[in-house]
Amino acid sequence: MAFDIEMIKEVYKNLPAKVEAARKLVGKPLTLSEKILYSHLHAEQKPAAFERGKSYVDFTPDRVAMQDATAQMALLQFMQAGRPKVAVPSTVHCDHLITAKNGAAEDLAFANKESKEVYDFLGSVSNKYGIGFWKPGAGIIHQVVLENYAFPGGMMIGTDSHTVNAGGLGMVAIGVGGADACDVMAGLAWELKFPKLIGVKLTGKLNGWTAPKDVILKVAGILTVKGGTGAIVEYFGEGATSMSCTGKGTICNMGAEIGATTSTFGYDASMARYLKATGRADVAELADTVKEHLTGDSEVYANPEKYFDQVIEIDLSTLEPHVNGPFSPDLATPISKLKEEATKNGWPLKISVGLLGSCTNSSYEDISRAVSLAKQVSSKNLKAKAEYLINPGSEQIRFTIKRDGFLDVFDQIGAKVFTNACGPCIGMWDRMGAEKQEKNTIIHSFNRNFAKRADGNPNTYAFVASPEIVTAMAIAGDLTFNPLTDTLVNEKGETVKLDPPSGDELPTKGFAVEDAGYQAPAADGSSVNVSVSPTSDRLQLLDPFSAWEGIDLKGLKLLIKAKGKCTTDHISMAGPWLKYRGHLDNISNNMLIGAVNFFNEKTDNVKNQLSGAYESVPKVQRQYKAQNMGSIVVGDENYGEGSSREHAAMEPRHLGVRAVLVKSFARIHETNLKKQGMLALTFNDKADYEKVKEDDSIDIIGLTAFAPNTPLTLVLTHADGSKDEIKANHTYNQQQIEWFKAGGALNIIRASIKA
C-alpha cells in the first residue's frame, strides 16, 4: 500500500466537485495546472477567477519534502513554531551531505561519521514531529519522492528547486525555501502568485539517440534561464503520452533551469505503469476513477493558444540530441552543430569525465539505455577514453540494476559507482586535481553547469546532455564526437560505429530492494528529545530576527554591486559549505563570496567604507554589523537564480543587510527574502543600476507608508556629496508587508500559534 493513502483518497474524492466548481468560476475549459491549483485552494481563500501573474493566492499543499542540507534550517525554524506534530505528511531525505570521492561504501561510511551530528539531529527531529526519515544512502530526494510519494493531481512543496521532478507523475510540485515549508508543516496556508501558463505541445515520438532530456534542453534554449519565471509549463500531446513516466520527470526536473514555477504532464498509461511497478497499484486504481480530471480539458489541448499565455510546439520525431553549456544550462547546441561551436569558441575538446546520475537522470530506464552503450565497449573492442562516474538515484534503483547485471557492465569499462546521493551534481565531488584549476571539459546528465558547481574549478567546462549522449561521448573522449554520424577506431585498428541506445522503461523482473533506508516516525513523539550542543559548529538554534524599527532606513552602506549572473550558488556556495547548513553564523562566512564586484570585477573583494580597504564580503559586512550599520546589496538580472536555498536570504539578514535592489529576481529567492523580513526591490528604471557608486550611502524612503503597488524612493549619496534619487518597485502584498514589519514570517507564525 502507498504511503498516506487516506490523504490521497480524500484528494480524489473531492476532486471532481472542485474541478467543476472551478470551471464554472473561470467560465472556460481548464488546463491541468488550473485544475490542480483550484482544487488545492486554502479553506479561507475566497475562490475567484484569479489573474495569472498578479493574484496572490493561498493554497493547501498535500505534502512537504526536504533534503538534508535545507531541512536543517527548515526544521530549526519549525521547532520555533510551537506545534507538537507536522500538519501534513512530510519527509526528510539525506542526500546532499555525502562527498563523492572513493566509491559508494567508503564515501557513505565517511559521511555517516563526518555528519553524524546532523543526521542524528534530523532523525530525532523527524521522529519527534511525525516526519518520515530517509537515511543517508537511501537515495536522491526527487527520485525517492517519485518512487514513493508523488501522485497525479496532487500538490506538494519541497525545500529544493528540483522538487518539480514530481511533475513527471502529474503533480504540481514546487520548490520553496524552508520558511514556506515551515508554514505548511505548521498548518498554515501557503501563498503563491497565481502562475502564468506555458503550454508545450509534443508531437511525434522519440527515436534513435534522442531522449526525454533533449526535450528540456531544447526548451531551455528557447526560453532561457528566466523565460519560465512565474509560469507553470504544461506538456501535452501525442509525444507526451508516448514517453515514460521517468522521462517526464526528467523534463519537469530541469524546468527549474528556465525559472519555471513547476512543470507537469497529464495522467496517462505510463504513469499508471510506473505506479504499479513501484508498489502503488492502489493509487493507480484511484487515479483511474477520476482520470478525466487529471489532465487538461480536451478543448484546451485542441486550441492551446486560447488557454495558455505562450505555446511552444516540438516534434519529437525530428528532435536532435542536444548538448547544453558550458557555464549555463540554456546554451543549447544540437549535436550536429557541436563540433562547429566547440571549435569556434575554443572549448577544450578532450572530455576528461562523463558523469551519469543526479535527480534528473538516474531512473532504471536512464541507466538501462546507458548500459546498452557500455556493453558495446567490449563487443566492439573499444576502450572508454574518459573517466566514467555514476550516482544511482535510489537504493531501489541500485539494488535492481545490480541484480540485473548493469553494475557488472559498468565495472568492465572502469566506471566508479558513488553513493545513491547527489554528489558531483551539487558540488559534493572531491575531484583529484581540481585545485590546480586546469582548463578541462566534463559532460554530465545533471541539470546545472554553472562555473565551479561540480568540482570547484572555475575552468571546468561542464556540458549537460542525456545519459545516452554522456555515455557515448565518454567512450569517445571527444567533445566533437557525434555518435549519430561519426565512427571510432577500436583496439584492433578497426573503424566501428556505436549502435543507437536501447533499454527498458521499467525492469522486466520488477523492482527489488532489501533495505530502502526508510525510518518511520514515532506514533507519539512527545518524549523524544532533540538536543543541539551550544558548542556545535554544525548546528545552531535560531534566535528570532528583530522587527522593523518603524522608520525609513537611512545611511545604508553599499556592500556590493554584483555584476552579471548571481545565482544562489554565488550568494551561498554549496560544496564544502554544505556542512554548515544548520549553523547560520558559520555559513554566513560564505555570503556573496562568489559574486563579481562590478567595480573591480573580482570575487569576494569589496571596499570597506569604514577603512577604505578591500576585504572579503562577509568580513566587511560583519564590521558594518558591529557598528550597527545596515547595508544594501545591488544586483543584475534574474538575481538569485538556481537552487531554492534560503540561506542565500538568511545570511544577509543575519549579518545586517537590510535590502536587495536588483534589475529582476528569480521567483524563489524573492520569496525567501520576503519571508526573512528583507526588502526585495527592483529598479523602476534598469538604467539606474549604473548610478550606484562604490562609496554610496543609501536611504530608503517611504517605508512608513509601505503599501502594495506603491514604489519606494532611494536616495544615493555619493562620496563627493552629490545625490541621485531613484524609484524602486516591489511586489509585496499586505501580508508580506506584515512579514517585513514583524521581522520575518516566522515571527508571525510563532505569535499566532502561541495565541
PDB file of C-alpha atoms in Angstrom, residues 105-269:
ATOM      1  CA  ALA A 105      30.839   2.126   0.523  1.00  0.00           C
ATOM      2  CA  GLU A 106      33.803   4.237   1.625  1.00  0.00           C
ATOM      3  CA  ASP A 107      32.114   7.578   0.917  1.00  0.00           C
ATOM      4  CA  LEU A 108      28.923   6.656   2.780  1.00  0.00           C
ATOM      5  CA  ALA A 109      30.884   5.443   5.804  1.00  0.00           C
ATOM      6  CA  PHE A 110      32.808   8.712   5.860  1.00  0.00           C
ATOM      7  CA  ALA A 111      29.616  10.784   5.600  1.00  0.00           C
ATOM      8  CA  ASN A 112      27.969   8.859   8.422  1.00  0.00           C
ATOM      9  CA  LYS A 113      30.948   9.666  10.612  1.00  0.00           C
ATOM     10  CA  GLU A 114      31.545  13.263   9.449  1.00  0.00           C
ATOM     11  CA  SER A 115      27.881  14.313   9.578  1.00  0.00           C
ATOM     12  CA  LYS A 116      26.693  12.075  12.418  1.00  0.00           C
ATOM     13  CA  GLU A 117      25.647  15.066  14.483  1.00  0.00           C
ATOM     14  CA  VAL A 118      23.494  16.422  11.661  1.00  0.00           C
ATOM     15  CA  TYR A 119      21.963  13.056  10.798  1.00  0.00           C
ATOM     16  CA  ASP A 120      21.186  12.411  14.463  1.00  0.00           C
ATOM     17  CA  PHE A 121      19.544  15.829  14.693  1.00  0.00           C
ATOM     18  CA  LEU A 122      17.442  15.322  11.555  1.00  0.00           C
ATOM     19  CA  GLY A 123      16.495  11.802  12.584  1.00  0.00           C
ATOM     20  CA  SER A 124      15.433  12.854  16.074  1.00  0.00           C
ATOM     21  CA  VAL A 125      13.511  15.935  14.897  1.00  0.00           C
ATOM     22  CA  SER A 126      11.739  13.783  12.310  1.00  0.00           C
ATOM     23  CA  ASN A 127      10.939  11.165  14.946  1.00  0.00           C
ATOM     24  CA  LYS A 128       9.575  13.776  17.331  1.00  0.00           C
ATOM     25  CA  TYR A 129       7.372  15.696  14.913  1.00  0.00           C
ATOM     26  CA  GLY A 130       5.941  12.860  12.793  1.00  0.00           C
ATOM     27  CA  ILE A 131       8.215  13.205   9.753  1.00  0.00           C
ATOM     28  CA  GLY A 132       9.326  10.284   7.568  1.00  0.00           C
ATOM     29  CA  PHE A 133      13.121   9.995   7.540  1.00  0.00           C
ATOM     30  CA  TRP A 134      15.173   8.575   4.659  1.00  0.00           C
ATOM     31  CA  LYS A 135      18.648   7.691   5.851  1.00  0.00           C
ATOM     32  CA  PRO A 136      21.952   8.526   4.120  1.00  0.00           C
ATOM     33  CA  GLY A 137      22.344   6.219   1.135  1.00  0.00           C
ATOM     34  CA  ALA A 138      18.580   5.769   0.643  1.00  0.00           C
ATOM     35  CA  GLY A 139      18.674   7.917  -2.451  1.00  0.00           C
ATOM     36  CA  ILE A 140      18.251  11.330  -4.008  1.00  0.00           C
ATOM     37  CA  ILE A 141      15.167  13.127  -2.691  1.00  0.00           C
ATOM     38  CA  HIS A 142      13.396  13.609  -6.020  1.00  0.00           C
ATOM     39  CA  GLN A 143      13.879  10.035  -7.209  1.00  0.00           C
ATOM     40  CA  VAL A 144      12.691   8.728  -3.820  1.00  0.00           C
ATOM     41  CA  VAL A 145       9.663  11.043  -3.918  1.00  0.00           C
ATOM     42  CA  LEU A 146       8.784   9.862  -7.436  1.00  0.00           C
ATOM     43  CA  GLU A 147       9.078   6.236  -6.332  1.00  0.00           C
ATOM     44  CA  ASN A 148       7.096   6.615  -3.113  1.00  0.00           C
ATOM     45  CA  TYR A 149       5.073   9.788  -2.666  1.00  0.00           C
ATOM     46  CA  ALA A 150       4.200  11.623  -5.885  1.00  0.00           C
ATOM     47  CA  PHE A 151       0.666  11.079  -7.193  1.00  0.00           C
ATOM     48  CA  PRO A 152      -1.312  12.512 -10.138  1.00  0.00           C
ATOM     49  CA  GLY A 153      -3.295  15.629  -9.331  1.00  0.00           C
ATOM     50  CA  GLY A 154      -1.519  16.302  -6.050  1.00  0.00           C
ATOM     51  CA  MET A 155       0.253  19.431  -4.848  1.00  0.00           C
ATOM     52  CA  MET A 156       3.486  19.357  -2.901  1.00  0.00           C
ATOM     53  CA  ILE A 157       6.212  21.756  -1.932  1.00  0.00           C
ATOM     54  CA  GLY A 158       9.813  20.880  -1.266  1.00  0.00           C
ATOM     55  CA  THR A 159      12.874  22.689   0.026  1.00  0.00           C
ATOM     56  CA  ASP A 160      14.811  22.132  -3.175  1.00  0.00           C
ATOM     57  CA  SER A 161      14.324  23.758  -6.559  1.00  0.00           C
ATOM     58  CA  HIS A 162      14.143  20.363  -8.287  1.00  0.00           C
ATOM     59  CA  THR A 163      11.058  19.352  -6.317  1.00  0.00           C
ATOM     60  CA  VAL A 164       9.437  19.988  -9.702  1.00  0.00           C
ATOM     61  CA  ASN A 165      10.623  16.493 -10.704  1.00  0.00           C
ATOM     62  CA  ALA A 166       7.327  15.112  -9.346  1.00  0.00           C
ATOM     63  CA  GLY A 167       5.527  16.783 -12.254  1.00  0.00           C
ATOM     64  CA  GLY A 168       6.511  13.646 -14.148  1.00  0.00           C
ATOM     65  CA  LEU A 169       3.819  11.877 -12.134  1.00  0.00           C
ATOM     66  CA  GLY A 170       1.223  14.576 -12.777  1.00  0.00           C
ATOM     67  CA  MET A 171       1.722  16.742  -9.682  1.00  0.00           C
ATOM     68  CA  VAL A 172       2.081  20.453  -9.225  1.00  0.00           C
ATOM     69  CA  ALA A 173       5.288  20.219  -7.199  1.00  0.00           C
ATOM     70  CA  ILE A 174       7.074  23.442  -6.339  1.00  0.00           C
ATOM     71  CA  GLY A 175      10.466  24.283  -4.883  1.00  0.00           C
ATOM     72  CA  VAL A 176      10.404  26.651  -1.899  1.00  0.00           C
ATOM     73  CA  GLY A 177      12.524  27.932   0.941  1.00  0.00           C
ATOM     74  CA  GLY A 178      12.437  26.392   4.392  1.00  0.00           C
ATOM     75  CA  ALA A 179      10.220  29.159   5.775  1.00  0.00           C
ATOM     76  CA  ASP A 180       7.483  28.188   3.312  1.00  0.00           C
ATOM     77  CA  ALA A 181       7.844  24.553   4.346  1.00  0.00           C
ATOM     78  CA  CYS A 182       7.636  25.633   7.966  1.00  0.00           C
ATOM     79  CA  ASP A 183       4.337  27.422   7.265  1.00  0.00           C
ATOM     80  CA  VAL A 184       2.767  24.361   5.693  1.00  0.00           C
ATOM     81  CA  MET A 185       4.071  21.947   8.341  1.00  0.00           C
ATOM     82  CA  ALA A 186       2.624  24.322  10.938  1.00  0.00           C
ATOM     83  CA  GLY A 187      -0.803  24.061   9.316  1.00  0.00           C
ATOM     84  CA  LEU A 188      -0.866  27.492   7.737  1.00  0.00           C
ATOM     85  CA  ALA A 189      -1.768  28.476   4.209  1.00  0.00           C
ATOM     86  CA  TRP A 190       0.950  28.624   1.571  1.00  0.00           C
ATOM     87  CA  GLU A 191       0.960  31.699  -0.612  1.00  0.00           C
ATOM     88  CA  LEU A 192       1.880  31.787  -4.304  1.00  0.00           C
ATOM     89  CA  LYS A 193       1.350  34.318  -7.022  1.00  0.00           C
ATOM     90  CA  PHE A 194      -1.069  32.588  -9.411  1.00  0.00           C
ATOM     91  CA  PRO A 195       1.221  31.358 -12.185  1.00  0.00           C
ATOM     92  CA  LYS A 196       1.083  32.129 -15.856  1.00  0.00           C
ATOM     93  CA  LEU A 197       0.783  29.091 -18.107  1.00  0.00           C
ATOM     94  CA  ILE A 198       3.125  27.957 -20.850  1.00  0.00           C
ATOM     95  CA  GLY A 199       1.923  25.058 -22.975  1.00  0.00           C
ATOM     96  CA  VAL A 200       4.383  22.761 -24.729  1.00  0.00           C
ATOM     97  CA  LYS A 201       2.774  20.576 -27.385  1.00  0.00           C
ATOM     98  CA  LEU A 202       4.788  17.470 -28.140  1.00  0.00           C
ATOM     99  CA  THR A 203       4.091  15.716 -31.425  1.00  0.00           C
ATOM    100  CA  GLY A 204       5.715  12.626 -32.897  1.00  0.00           C
ATOM    101  CA  LYS A 205       7.755  10.128 -30.920  1.00  0.00           C
ATOM    102  CA  LEU A 206      11.321   9.940 -29.646  1.00  0.00           C
ATOM    103  CA  ASN A 207      13.591   7.668 -31.621  1.00  0.00           C
ATOM    104  CA  GLY A 208      17.209   6.625 -32.010  1.00  0.00           C
ATOM    105  CA  TRP A 209      19.610   8.686 -29.951  1.00  0.00           C
ATOM    106  CA  THR A 210      17.061  11.272 -28.803  1.00  0.00           C
ATOM    107  CA  ALA A 211      15.876  11.109 -25.185  1.00  0.00           C
ATOM    108  CA  PRO A 212      13.417  12.987 -22.942  1.00  0.00           C
ATOM    109  CA  LYS A 213      16.359  15.074 -21.697  1.00  0.00           C
ATOM    110  CA  ASP A 214      16.658  16.562 -25.193  1.00  0.00           C
ATOM    111  CA  VAL A 215      13.143  17.983 -24.910  1.00  0.00           C
ATOM    112  CA  ILE A 216      14.025  20.155 -21.934  1.00  0.00           C
ATOM    113  CA  LEU A 217      17.462  21.001 -23.327  1.00  0.00           C
ATOM    114  CA  LYS A 218      15.637  22.314 -26.403  1.00  0.00           C
ATOM    115  CA  VAL A 219      13.047  24.164 -24.294  1.00  0.00           C
ATOM    116  CA  ALA A 220      15.826  25.735 -22.195  1.00  0.00           C
ATOM    117  CA  GLY A 221      17.390  27.045 -25.373  1.00  0.00           C
ATOM    118  CA  ILE A 222      14.059  28.582 -26.392  1.00  0.00           C
ATOM    119  CA  LEU A 223      13.001  30.104 -23.072  1.00  0.00           C
ATOM    120  CA  THR A 224      16.449  30.792 -21.493  1.00  0.00           C
ATOM    121  CA  VAL A 225      17.133  30.642 -17.758  1.00  0.00           C
ATOM    122  CA  LYS A 226      14.443  33.221 -16.964  1.00  0.00           C
ATOM    123  CA  GLY A 227      11.834  32.612 -19.660  1.00  0.00           C
ATOM    124  CA  GLY A 228       9.706  30.390 -17.447  1.00  0.00           C
ATOM    125  CA  THR A 229       9.749  32.662 -14.393  1.00  0.00           C
ATOM    126  CA  GLY A 230       6.334  32.915 -12.774  1.00  0.00           C
ATOM    127  CA  ALA A 231       4.844  30.233 -15.025  1.00  0.00           C
ATOM    128  CA  ILE A 232       3.864  26.579 -14.955  1.00  0.00           C
ATOM    129  CA  VAL A 233       4.941  24.674 -18.041  1.00  0.00           C
ATOM    130  CA  GLU A 234       2.342  22.088 -19.033  1.00  0.00           C
ATOM    131  CA  TYR A 235       3.298  19.412 -21.560  1.00  0.00           C
ATOM    132  CA  PHE A 236       0.688  17.657 -23.688  1.00  0.00           C
ATOM    133  CA  GLY A 237       0.124  15.914 -26.994  1.00  0.00           C
ATOM    134  CA  GLU A 238       0.842  12.505 -28.505  1.00  0.00           C
ATOM    135  CA  GLY A 239       4.533  12.947 -27.816  1.00  0.00           C
ATOM    136  CA  ALA A 240       3.827  13.388 -24.113  1.00  0.00           C
ATOM    137  CA  THR A 241       1.747  10.233 -23.792  1.00  0.00           C
ATOM    138  CA  SER A 242       4.317   8.205 -25.750  1.00  0.00           C
ATOM    139  CA  MET A 243       7.007   8.951 -23.185  1.00  0.00           C
ATOM    140  CA  SER A 244       7.850   7.093 -19.962  1.00  0.00           C
ATOM    141  CA  CYS A 245       6.879   8.469 -16.569  1.00  0.00           C
ATOM    142  CA  THR A 246      10.519   8.865 -15.507  1.00  0.00           C
ATOM    143  CA  GLY A 247      11.264  10.576 -18.832  1.00  0.00           C
ATOM    144  CA  LYS A 248       8.533  13.059 -17.987  1.00  0.00           C
ATOM    145  CA  GLY A 249      10.178  13.508 -14.597  1.00  0.00           C
ATOM    146  CA  THR A 250      13.478  14.408 -16.281  1.00  0.00           C
ATOM    147  CA  ILE A 251      11.770  17.108 -18.335  1.00  0.00           C
ATOM    148  CA  CYS A 252       9.956  18.554 -15.325  1.00  0.00           C
ATOM    149  CA  ASN A 253      13.075  18.369 -13.173  1.00  0.00           C
ATOM    150  CA  MET A 254      15.135  20.587 -15.429  1.00  0.00           C
ATOM    151  CA  GLY A 255      12.278  23.073 -15.770  1.00  0.00           C
ATOM    152  CA  ALA A 256      13.906  24.673 -12.727  1.00  0.00           C
ATOM    153  CA  GLU A 257      16.649  25.808 -15.115  1.00  0.00           C
ATOM    154  CA  ILE A 258      14.232  28.025 -17.042  1.00  0.00           C
ATOM    155  CA  GLY A 259      12.932  29.586 -13.829  1.00  0.00           C
ATOM    156  CA  ALA A 260       9.544  27.855 -14.118  1.00  0.00           C
ATOM    157  CA  THR A 261       7.357  27.646 -11.024  1.00  0.00           C
ATOM    158  CA  THR A 262       6.932  23.996 -11.967  1.00  0.00           C
ATOM    159  CA  SER A 263       6.179  21.746 -14.932  1.00  0.00           C
ATOM    160  CA  THR A 264       3.672  18.944 -15.285  1.00  0.00           C
ATOM    161  CA  PHE A 265       2.114  16.288 -17.510  1.00  0.00           C
ATOM    162  CA  GLY A 266      -1.397  14.865 -17.556  1.00  0.00           C
ATOM    163  CA  TYR A 267      -2.099  11.413 -16.122  1.00  0.00           C
ATOM    164  CA  ASP A 268      -1.715   8.634 -18.675  1.00  0.00           C
ATOM    165  CA  ALA A 269      -0.895   4.933 -19.074  1.00  0.00           C
TER     166      ALA A 269
END
